[in-house]
Amino acid sequence: GAGVSQSPRYKVTKRGQDVALRCDPISGHVSLYWYRQALGQGPEFLTYFNYEAQQDKSGLPNDRFSAERPEGSISTLTIQRTEQRDSAMYRCASSPGQGGYGYTFGSGTRLTVV
Amino acid sequence: GIQVEQSPPDLILQEGANSTLRCNFSDSVNNLQWFHQNPWGQLINLFYIPSGTKQNGRLSATTVATERYSLLYISSSQTTDSGVYFCAVLNTGNQFYFGTGTSLTVIP
């Protein structure tokens, strides 16, 4: 597609529910990244993929968070048993390759856990 | 990880004024980018500038990599320039380290 598309745009969920956030990167972009942005802060890295391989998941805060990109295109970030502290903007980005050039962010998913 | 500090944290300008935003970083970097987060939450890439100077219309940026800082200049500011400006750096890995941003408000 023309840009990085994320869905849903907004998600409100009850504490304890699982949520799945979707990212559709720019067509042909090899690398895909997930970031989390708390209110008043800059985005913080969660994980990234080259093609379908998860290269780095050091930023995932705990084992309730997981991500996949099974066919090297669309990616899903899943949060299990959500907690209020998970409330944040979740941003996806993609790039043609490594090194950060051509990094493009999606509009994000605003997650609110009540 | 790399520490990124931005200043000032908040800035209010009259339309037409000029401003300079600063970004200091704690280690050598291979990539530095400036982003603008508009009031609708979109994060727009302004400059890819690991070193040197670039200009794009009313915006320009300079990075002095040896001294570990970058500057973003906004001239003749407009209300549409309002939002949060982030500096982000990348070293040997593939994750960007973001500063906490400069929140800019341009008043008519």
PDB file of N, CA, C and O in Angstrom, chain A residues 31-38 41-50 53-62 65 67 75 77 88-95 97-100 103 105, chain B residues 1-2 4 35 43 86-99:
ATOM      1  N   SER A  31      11.723  -4.755   6.372  1.00  0.00           N
ATOM      2  CA  SER A  31      11.779  -4.667   7.832  1.00  0.00           C
ATOM      3  C   SER A  31      10.511  -4.040   8.401  1.00  0.00           C
ATOM      4  O   SER A  31       9.966  -3.097   7.826  1.00  0.00           O
ATOM      5  N   LEU A  32      10.075  -4.588   9.529  1.00  0.00           N
ATOM      6  CA  LEU A  32       8.866  -4.094  10.196  1.00  0.00           C
ATOM      7  C   LEU A  32       9.156  -3.990  11.689  1.00  0.00           C
ATOM      8  O   LEU A  32       9.770  -4.890  12.262  1.00  0.00           O
ATOM      9  N   TYR A  33       8.690  -2.919  12.284  1.00  0.00           N
ATOM     10  CA  TYR A  33       9.018  -2.605  13.675  1.00  0.00           C
ATOM     11  C   TYR A  33       7.747  -2.277  14.455  1.00  0.00           C
ATOM     12  O   TYR A  33       6.820  -1.669  13.922  1.00  0.00           O
ATOM     13  N   TRP A  34       7.762  -2.623  15.725  1.00  0.00           N
ATOM     14  CA  TRP A  34       6.701  -2.216  16.647  1.00  0.00           C
ATOM     15  C   TRP A  34       7.303  -1.356  17.747  1.00  0.00           C
ATOM     16  O   TRP A  34       8.359  -1.688  18.303  1.00  0.00           O
ATOM     17  N   TYR A  35       6.592  -0.258  18.044  1.00  0.00           N
ATOM     18  CA  TYR A  35       6.978   0.645  19.113  1.00  0.00           C
ATOM     19  C   TYR A  35       5.758   0.901  19.992  1.00  0.00           C
ATOM     20  O   TYR A  35       4.612   0.789  19.539  1.00  0.00           O
ATOM     21  N   ARG A  36       6.013   1.300  21.227  1.00  0.00           N
ATOM     22  CA  ARG A  36       4.935   1.703  22.131  1.00  0.00           C
ATOM     23  C   ARG A  36       5.246   3.115  22.613  1.00  0.00           C
ATOM     24  O   ARG A  36       6.392   3.429  22.961  1.00  0.00           O
ATOM     25  N   GLN A  37       4.217   3.965  22.620  1.00  0.00           N
ATOM     26  CA  GLN A  37       4.400   5.354  23.002  1.00  0.00           C
ATOM     27  C   GLN A  37       3.424   5.713  24.106  1.00  0.00           C
ATOM     28  O   GLN A  37       2.213   5.769  23.883  1.00  0.00           O
ATOM     29  N   ALA A  38       3.980   5.968  25.284  1.00  0.00           N
ATOM     30  CA  ALA A  38       3.151   6.432  26.397  1.00  0.00           C
ATOM     31  C   ALA A  38       2.893   7.921  26.224  1.00  0.00           C
ATOM     32  O   ALA A  38       3.636   8.631  25.525  1.00  0.00           O
ATOM     33  N   GLN A  41       5.584  10.919  25.991  1.00  0.00           N
ATOM     34  CA  GLN A  41       6.902  10.316  25.794  1.00  0.00           C
ATOM     35  C   GLN A  41       7.141  10.046  24.312  1.00  0.00           C
ATOM     36  O   GLN A  41       6.209  10.065  23.508  1.00  0.00           O
ATOM     37  N   GLY A  42       8.395   9.770  23.982  1.00  0.00           N
ATOM     38  CA  GLY A  42       8.692   9.314  22.641  1.00  0.00           C
ATOM     39  C   GLY A  42       8.435   7.820  22.508  1.00  0.00           C
ATOM     40  O   GLY A  42       8.345   7.108  23.503  1.00  0.00           O
ATOM     41  N   PRO A  43       8.314   7.338  21.281  1.00  0.00           N
ATOM     42  CA  PRO A  43       8.103   5.898  21.082  1.00  0.00           C
ATOM     43  C   PRO A  43       9.270   5.080  21.627  1.00  0.00           C
ATOM     44  O   PRO A  43      10.419   5.515  21.561  1.00  0.00           O
ATOM     45  N   GLU A  44       8.950   3.903  22.156  1.00  0.00           N
ATOM     46  CA  GLU A  44       9.973   2.976  22.644  1.00  0.00           C
ATOM     47  C   GLU A  44       9.859   1.668  21.880  1.00  0.00           C
ATOM     48  O   GLU A  44       8.769   1.132  21.687  1.00  0.00           O
ATOM     49  N   PHE A  45      11.012   1.150  21.496  1.00  0.00           N
ATOM     50  CA  PHE A  45      11.092  -0.046  20.671  1.00  0.00           C
ATOM     51  C   PHE A  45      10.538  -1.271  21.404  1.00  0.00           C
ATOM     52  O   PHE A  45      10.795  -1.472  22.598  1.00  0.00           O
ATOM     53  N   LEU A  46       9.798  -2.089  20.662  1.00  0.00           N
ATOM     54  CA  LEU A  46       9.321  -3.360  21.196  1.00  0.00           C
ATOM     55  C   LEU A  46      10.012  -4.544  20.512  1.00  0.00           C
ATOM     56  O   LEU A  46      10.634  -5.382  21.160  1.00  0.00           O
ATOM     57  N   THR A  47       9.887  -4.592  19.168  1.00  0.00           N
ATOM     58  CA  THR A  47      10.415  -5.736  18.442  1.00  0.00           C
ATOM     59  C   THR A  47      10.520  -5.390  16.965  1.00  0.00           C
ATOM     60  O   THR A  47       9.909  -4.420  16.515  1.00  0.00           O
ATOM     61  N   TYR A  48      11.308  -6.204  16.201  1.00  0.00           N
ATOM     62  CA  TYR A  48      11.309  -5.984  14.757  1.00  0.00           C
ATOM     63  C   TYR A  48      11.541  -7.285  13.996  1.00  0.00           C
ATOM     64  O   TYR A  48      12.060  -8.267  14.541  1.00  0.00           O
ATOM     65  N   PHE A  49      11.148  -7.258  12.745  1.00  0.00           N
ATOM     66  CA  PHE A  49      11.227  -8.398  11.845  1.00  0.00           C
ATOM     67  C   PHE A  49      11.972  -8.014  10.575  1.00  0.00           C
ATOM     68  O   PHE A  49      11.829  -6.908  10.073  1.00  0.00           O
ATOM     69  N   ASN A  50      12.741  -8.958  10.072  1.00  0.00           N
ATOM     70  CA  ASN A  50      13.189  -8.917   8.688  1.00  0.00           C
ATOM     71  C   ASN A  50      12.481 -10.063   7.978  1.00  0.00           C
ATOM     72  O   ASN A  50      12.621 -11.223   8.363  1.00  0.00           O
ATOM     73  N   ALA A  53      11.132 -13.308   9.860  1.00  0.00           N
ATOM     74  CA  ALA A  53      11.944 -13.662  11.019  1.00  0.00           C
ATOM     75  C   ALA A  53      11.984 -12.530  12.045  1.00  0.00           C
ATOM     76  O   ALA A  53      12.338 -11.391  11.715  1.00  0.00           O
ATOM     77  N   GLN A  54      11.646 -12.873  13.279  1.00  0.00           N
ATOM     78  CA  GLN A  54      11.730 -11.908  14.363  1.00  0.00           C
ATOM     79  C   GLN A  54      13.181 -11.801  14.804  1.00  0.00           C
ATOM     80  O   GLN A  54      13.749 -12.747  15.337  1.00  0.00           O
ATOM     81  N   GLN A  55      13.782 -10.639  14.557  1.00  0.00           N
ATOM     82  CA  GLN A  55      15.208 -10.472  14.766  1.00  0.00           C
ATOM     83  C   GLN A  55      15.564 -10.014  16.168  1.00  0.00           C
ATOM     84  O   GLN A  55      16.656 -10.265  16.654  1.00  0.00           O
ATOM     85  N   ASP A  56      14.662  -9.274  16.774  1.00  0.00           N
ATOM     86  CA  ASP A  56      14.970  -8.677  18.072  1.00  0.00           C
ATOM     87  C   ASP A  56      13.649  -8.473  18.799  1.00  0.00           C
ATOM     88  O   ASP A  56      12.760  -7.802  18.263  1.00  0.00           O
ATOM     89  N   LYS A  57      13.509  -9.060  19.949  1.00  0.00           N
ATOM     90  CA  LYS A  57      12.296  -8.845  20.744  1.00  0.00           C
ATOM     91  C   LYS A  57      12.664  -8.360  22.137  1.00  0.00           C
ATOM     92  O   LYS A  57      11.901  -8.537  23.084  1.00  0.00           O
ATOM     93  N   SER A  58      13.802  -7.736  22.228  1.00  0.00           N
ATOM     94  CA  SER A  58      14.319  -7.305  23.526  1.00  0.00           C
ATOM     95  C   SER A  58      13.460  -6.242  24.187  1.00  0.00           C
ATOM     96  O   SER A  58      13.514  -6.069  25.398  1.00  0.00           O
ATOM     97  N   GLY A  59      12.662  -5.522  23.404  1.00  0.00           N
ATOM     98  CA  GLY A  59      11.847  -4.461  23.972  1.00  0.00           C
ATOM     99  C   GLY A  59      10.486  -4.903  24.471  1.00  0.00           C
ATOM    100  O   GLY A  59       9.778  -4.123  25.118  1.00  0.00           O
ATOM    101  N   LEU A  60      10.099  -6.134  24.192  1.00  0.00           N
ATOM    102  CA  LEU A  60       8.812  -6.618  24.691  1.00  0.00           C
ATOM    103  C   LEU A  60       8.853  -6.651  26.219  1.00  0.00           C
ATOM    104  O   LEU A  60       9.757  -7.270  26.796  1.00  0.00           O
ATOM    105  N   PRO A  61       7.910  -6.014  26.884  1.00  0.00           N
ATOM    106  CA  PRO A  61       8.025  -5.833  28.346  1.00  0.00           C
ATOM    107  C   PRO A  61       7.884  -7.109  29.166  1.00  0.00           C
ATOM    108  O   PRO A  61       8.474  -7.200  30.247  1.00  0.00           O
ATOM    109  N   ASN A  62       7.120  -8.060  28.689  1.00  0.00           N
ATOM    110  CA  ASN A  62       6.954  -9.318  29.426  1.00  0.00           C
ATOM    111  C   ASN A  62       6.334 -10.349  28.480  1.00  0.00           C
ATOM    112  O   ASN A  62       6.064 -10.054  27.318  1.00  0.00           O
ATOM    113  N   PHE A  65       3.251 -10.165  25.901  1.00  0.00           N
ATOM    114  CA  PHE A  65       3.372  -9.518  24.595  1.00  0.00           C
ATOM    115  C   PHE A  65       4.043 -10.468  23.609  1.00  0.00           C
ATOM    116  O   PHE A  65       5.081 -11.067  23.923  1.00  0.00           O
ATOM    117  N   ALA A  67       4.570 -11.077  19.041  1.00  0.00           N
ATOM    118  CA  ALA A  67       4.331 -10.553  17.693  1.00  0.00           C
ATOM    119  C   ALA A  67       4.684 -11.617  16.678  1.00  0.00           C
ATOM    120  O   ALA A  67       5.529 -12.480  16.936  1.00  0.00           O
ATOM    121  N   SER A  75       1.767  -7.911   9.998  1.00  0.00           N
ATOM    122  CA  SER A  75       2.218  -8.338  11.325  1.00  0.00           C
ATOM    123  C   SER A  75       1.104  -8.106  12.334  1.00  0.00           C
ATOM    124  O   SER A  75       0.283  -7.194  12.180  1.00  0.00           O
ATOM    125  N   LEU A  77       0.564  -7.762  16.563  1.00  0.00           N
ATOM    126  CA  LEU A  77       1.076  -7.658  17.935  1.00  0.00           C
ATOM    127  C   LEU A  77      -0.062  -8.068  18.853  1.00  0.00           C
ATOM    128  O   LEU A  77      -1.156  -7.493  18.792  1.00  0.00           O
ATOM    129  N   ALA A  88      -1.656   2.683  25.860  1.00  0.00           N
ATOM    130  CA  ALA A  88      -0.629   3.469  25.164  1.00  0.00           C
ATOM    131  C   ALA A  88      -0.994   3.542  23.686  1.00  0.00           C
ATOM    132  O   ALA A  88      -1.947   2.897  23.239  1.00  0.00           O
ATOM    133  N   MET A  89      -0.184   4.287  22.932  1.00  0.00           N
ATOM    134  CA  MET A  89      -0.259   4.259  21.479  1.00  0.00           C
ATOM    135  C   MET A  89       0.743   3.211  20.995  1.00  0.00           C
ATOM    136  O   MET A  89       1.913   3.252  21.377  1.00  0.00           O
ATOM    137  N   TYR A  90       0.284   2.291  20.173  1.00  0.00           N
ATOM    138  CA  TYR A  90       1.166   1.271  19.614  1.00  0.00           C
ATOM    139  C   TYR A  90       1.401   1.604  18.153  1.00  0.00           C
ATOM    140  O   TYR A  90       0.458   1.688  17.361  1.00  0.00           O
ATOM    141  N   ARG A  91       2.662   1.826  17.826  1.00  0.00           N
ATOM    142  CA  ARG A  91       3.014   2.252  16.469  1.00  0.00           C
ATOM    143  C   ARG A  91       3.796   1.176  15.740  1.00  0.00           C
ATOM    144  O   ARG A  91       4.663   0.528  16.311  1.00  0.00           O
ATOM    145  N   CYS A  92       3.496   1.040  14.482  1.00  0.00           N
ATOM    146  CA  CYS A  92       4.215   0.143  13.599  1.00  0.00           C
ATOM    147  C   CYS A  92       4.972   0.993  12.588  1.00  0.00           C
ATOM    148  O   CYS A  92       4.517   2.080  12.205  1.00  0.00           O
ATOM    149  N   ALA A  93       6.131   0.527  12.183  1.00  0.00           N
ATOM    150  CA  ALA A  93       6.913   1.203  11.142  1.00  0.00           C
ATOM    151  C   ALA A  93       7.480   0.151  10.211  1.00  0.00           C
ATOM    152  O   ALA A  93       7.639  -1.018  10.596  1.00  0.00           O
ATOM    153  N   SER A  94       7.776   0.554   8.994  1.00  0.00           N
ATOM    154  CA  SER A  94       8.457  -0.359   8.073  1.00  0.00           C
ATOM    155  C   SER A  94       9.545   0.391   7.325  1.00  0.00           C
ATOM    156  O   SER A  94       9.525   1.623   7.238  1.00  0.00           O
ATOM    157  N   SER A  95      10.512  -0.354   6.807  1.00  0.00           N
ATOM    158  CA  SER A  95      11.593   0.246   6.033  1.00  0.00           C
ATOM    159  C   SER A  95      12.032  -0.739   4.957  1.00  0.00           C
ATOM    160  O   SER A  95      11.850  -1.954   5.097  1.00  0.00           O
ATOM    161  N   GLY A  97      14.962  -1.690   4.119  1.00  0.00           N
ATOM    162  CA  GLY A  97      16.033  -2.549   4.591  1.00  0.00           C
ATOM    163  C   GLY A  97      16.443  -2.101   5.963  1.00  0.00           C
ATOM    164  O   GLY A  97      15.693  -1.420   6.659  1.00  0.00           O
ATOM    165  N   GLN A  98      17.653  -2.456   6.338  1.00  0.00           N
ATOM    166  CA  GLN A  98      18.134  -2.105   7.666  1.00  0.00           C
ATOM    167  C   GLN A  98      18.816  -0.740   7.644  1.00  0.00           C
ATOM    168  O   GLN A  98      19.027  -0.158   6.602  1.00  0.00           O
ATOM    169  N   GLY A  99      19.130  -0.241   8.824  1.00  0.00           N
ATOM    170  CA  GLY A  99      19.848   1.017   8.922  1.00  0.00           C
ATOM    171  C   GLY A  99      18.966   2.234   9.102  1.00  0.00           C
ATOM    172  O   GLY A  99      19.459   3.334   9.313  1.00  0.00           O
ATOM    173  N   GLY A 100      17.676   2.057   8.998  1.00  0.00           N
ATOM    174  CA  GLY A 100      16.772   3.155   9.333  1.00  0.00           C
ATOM    175  C   GLY A 100      16.365   4.039   8.181  1.00  0.00           C
ATOM    176  O   GLY A 100      15.457   4.855   8.306  1.00  0.00           O
ATOM    177  N   TYR A 103      12.448   4.823   6.861  1.00  0.00           N
ATOM    178  CA  TYR A 103      11.582   4.428   7.979  1.00  0.00           C
ATOM    179  C   TYR A 103      10.282   5.215   7.889  1.00  0.00           C
ATOM    180  O   TYR A 103      10.283   6.424   7.882  1.00  0.00           O
ATOM    181  N   PHE A 105       6.359   5.473   9.651  1.00  0.00           N
ATOM    182  CA  PHE A 105       5.461   5.041  10.717  1.00  0.00           C
ATOM    183  C   PHE A 105       4.013   5.056  10.255  1.00  0.00           C
ATOM    184  O   PHE A 105       3.599   5.899   9.439  1.00  0.00           O
TER     185      PHE A 105
ATOM    186  N   GLY B   1      21.162   1.489  26.237  1.00  0.00           N
ATOM    187  CA  GLY B   1      20.828   2.177  25.007  1.00  0.00           C
ATOM    188  C   GLY B   1      21.336   3.601  24.994  1.00  0.00           C
ATOM    189  O   GLY B   1      21.868   4.104  25.978  1.00  0.00           O
ATOM    190  N   ILE B   2      21.168   4.244  23.870  1.00  0.00           N
ATOM    191  CA  ILE B   2      21.616   5.619  23.700  1.00  0.00           C
ATOM    192  C   ILE B   2      20.633   6.562  24.388  1.00  0.00           C
ATOM    193  O   ILE B   2      19.421   6.400  24.278  1.00  0.00           O
ATOM    194  N   VAL B   4      18.948  10.205  24.593  1.00  0.00           N
ATOM    195  CA  VAL B   4      18.638  11.307  23.689  1.00  0.00           C
ATOM    196  C   VAL B   4      17.919  12.380  24.488  1.00  0.00           C
ATOM    197  O   VAL B   4      16.883  12.104  25.105  1.00  0.00           O
ATOM    198  N   PHE B  35      11.373  13.838  13.473  1.00  0.00           N
ATOM    199  CA  PHE B  35       9.979  13.528  13.177  1.00  0.00           C
ATOM    200  C   PHE B  35       9.086  14.630  13.734  1.00  0.00           C
ATOM    201  O   PHE B  35       9.399  15.239  14.760  1.00  0.00           O
ATOM    202  N   LEU B  43       2.958  10.515  12.870  1.00  0.00           N
ATOM    203  CA  LEU B  43       4.389  10.735  13.050  1.00  0.00           C
ATOM    204  C   LEU B  43       5.016  10.822  11.661  1.00  0.00           C
ATOM    205  O   LEU B  43       5.112   9.817  10.957  1.00  0.00           O
ATOM    206  N   PHE B  86      10.219  15.181  17.457  1.00  0.00           N
ATOM    207  CA  PHE B  86      11.071  14.160  18.045  1.00  0.00           C
ATOM    208  C   PHE B  86      12.361  14.006  17.242  1.00  0.00           C
ATOM    209  O   PHE B  86      12.351  14.023  16.013  1.00  0.00           O
ATOM    210  N   CYS B  87      13.431  13.833  17.984  1.00  0.00           N
ATOM    211  CA  CYS B  87      14.703  13.430  17.428  1.00  0.00           C
ATOM    212  C   CYS B  87      14.865  11.945  17.751  1.00  0.00           C
ATOM    213  O   CYS B  87      14.542  11.511  18.874  1.00  0.00           O
ATOM    214  N   ALA B  88      15.334  11.168  16.801  1.00  0.00           N
ATOM    215  CA  ALA B  88      15.529   9.737  17.034  1.00  0.00           C
ATOM    216  C   ALA B  88      16.868   9.318  16.432  1.00  0.00           C
ATOM    217  O   ALA B  88      17.210   9.742  15.331  1.00  0.00           O
ATOM    218  N   VAL B  89      17.597   8.488  17.154  1.00  0.00           N
ATOM    219  CA  VAL B  89      18.915   8.058  16.692  1.00  0.00           C
ATOM    220  C   VAL B  89      18.994   6.540  16.658  1.00  0.00           C
ATOM    221  O   VAL B  89      18.272   5.836  17.365  1.00  0.00           O
ATOM    222  N   LEU B  90      19.883   6.067  15.823  1.00  0.00           N
ATOM    223  CA  LEU B  90      20.070   4.636  15.634  1.00  0.00           C
ATOM    224  C   LEU B  90      21.570   4.387  15.522  1.00  0.00           C
ATOM    225  O   LEU B  90      22.263   5.118  14.807  1.00  0.00           O
ATOM    226  N   ASN B  91      22.062   3.381  16.248  1.00  0.00           N
ATOM    227  CA  ASN B  91      23.492   3.107  16.100  1.00  0.00           C
ATOM    228  C   ASN B  91      23.715   1.836  15.307  1.00  0.00           C
ATOM    229  O   ASN B  91      23.520   1.803  14.108  1.00  0.00           O
ATOM    230  N   THR B  92      24.132   0.782  15.926  1.00  0.00           N
ATOM    231  CA  THR B  92      24.472  -0.415  15.163  1.00  0.00           C
ATOM    232  C   THR B  92      23.290  -1.356  14.998  1.00  0.00           C
ATOM    233  O   THR B  92      23.332  -2.261  14.193  1.00  0.00           O
ATOM    234  N   GLY B  93      22.272  -1.149  15.784  1.00  0.00           N
ATOM    235  CA  GLY B  93      21.118  -2.032  15.700  1.00  0.00           C
ATOM    236  C   GLY B  93      20.083  -1.502  14.736  1.00  0.00           C
ATOM    237  O   GLY B  93      20.399  -0.752  13.814  1.00  0.00           O
ATOM    238  N   ASN B  94      18.874  -1.879  14.921  1.00  0.00           N
ATOM    239  CA  ASN B  94      17.795  -1.436  14.044  1.00  0.00           C
ATOM    240  C   ASN B  94      16.676  -0.743  14.789  1.00  0.00           C
ATOM    241  O   ASN B  94      15.610  -0.521  14.223  1.00  0.00           O
ATOM    242  N   GLN B  95      16.903  -0.436  16.042  1.00  0.00           N
ATOM    243  CA  GLN B  95      15.871   0.271  16.779  1.00  0.00           C
ATOM    244  C   GLN B  95      16.268   1.726  16.961  1.00  0.00           C
ATOM    245  O   GLN B  95      17.425   2.047  17.231  1.00  0.00           O
ATOM    246  N   PHE B  96      15.289   2.598  16.797  1.00  0.00           N
ATOM    247  CA  PHE B  96      15.501   4.006  17.050  1.00  0.00           C
ATOM    248  C   PHE B  96      15.317   4.291  18.538  1.00  0.00           C
ATOM    249  O   PHE B  96      14.427   3.738  19.189  1.00  0.00           O
ATOM    250  N   TYR B  97      16.167   5.175  19.053  1.00  0.00           N
ATOM    251  CA  TYR B  97      16.014   5.699  20.404  1.00  0.00           C
ATOM    252  C   TYR B  97      15.501   7.125  20.252  1.00  0.00           C
ATOM    253  O   TYR B  97      16.147   7.967  19.610  1.00  0.00           O
ATOM    254  N   PHE B  98      14.347   7.376  20.840  1.00  0.00           N
ATOM    255  CA  PHE B  98      13.695   8.667  20.718  1.00  0.00           C
ATOM    256  C   PHE B  98      13.953   9.524  21.946  1.00  0.00           C
ATOM    257  O   PHE B  98      14.044   9.019  23.074  1.00  0.00           O
ATOM    258  N   GLY B  99      14.021  10.840  21.716  1.00  0.00           N
ATOM    259  CA  GLY B  99      13.975  11.761  22.818  1.00  0.00           C
ATOM    260  C   GLY B  99      12.542  11.934  23.310  1.00  0.00           C
ATOM    261  O   GLY B  99      11.612  11.327  22.765  1.00  0.00           O
TER     262      GLY B  99
END
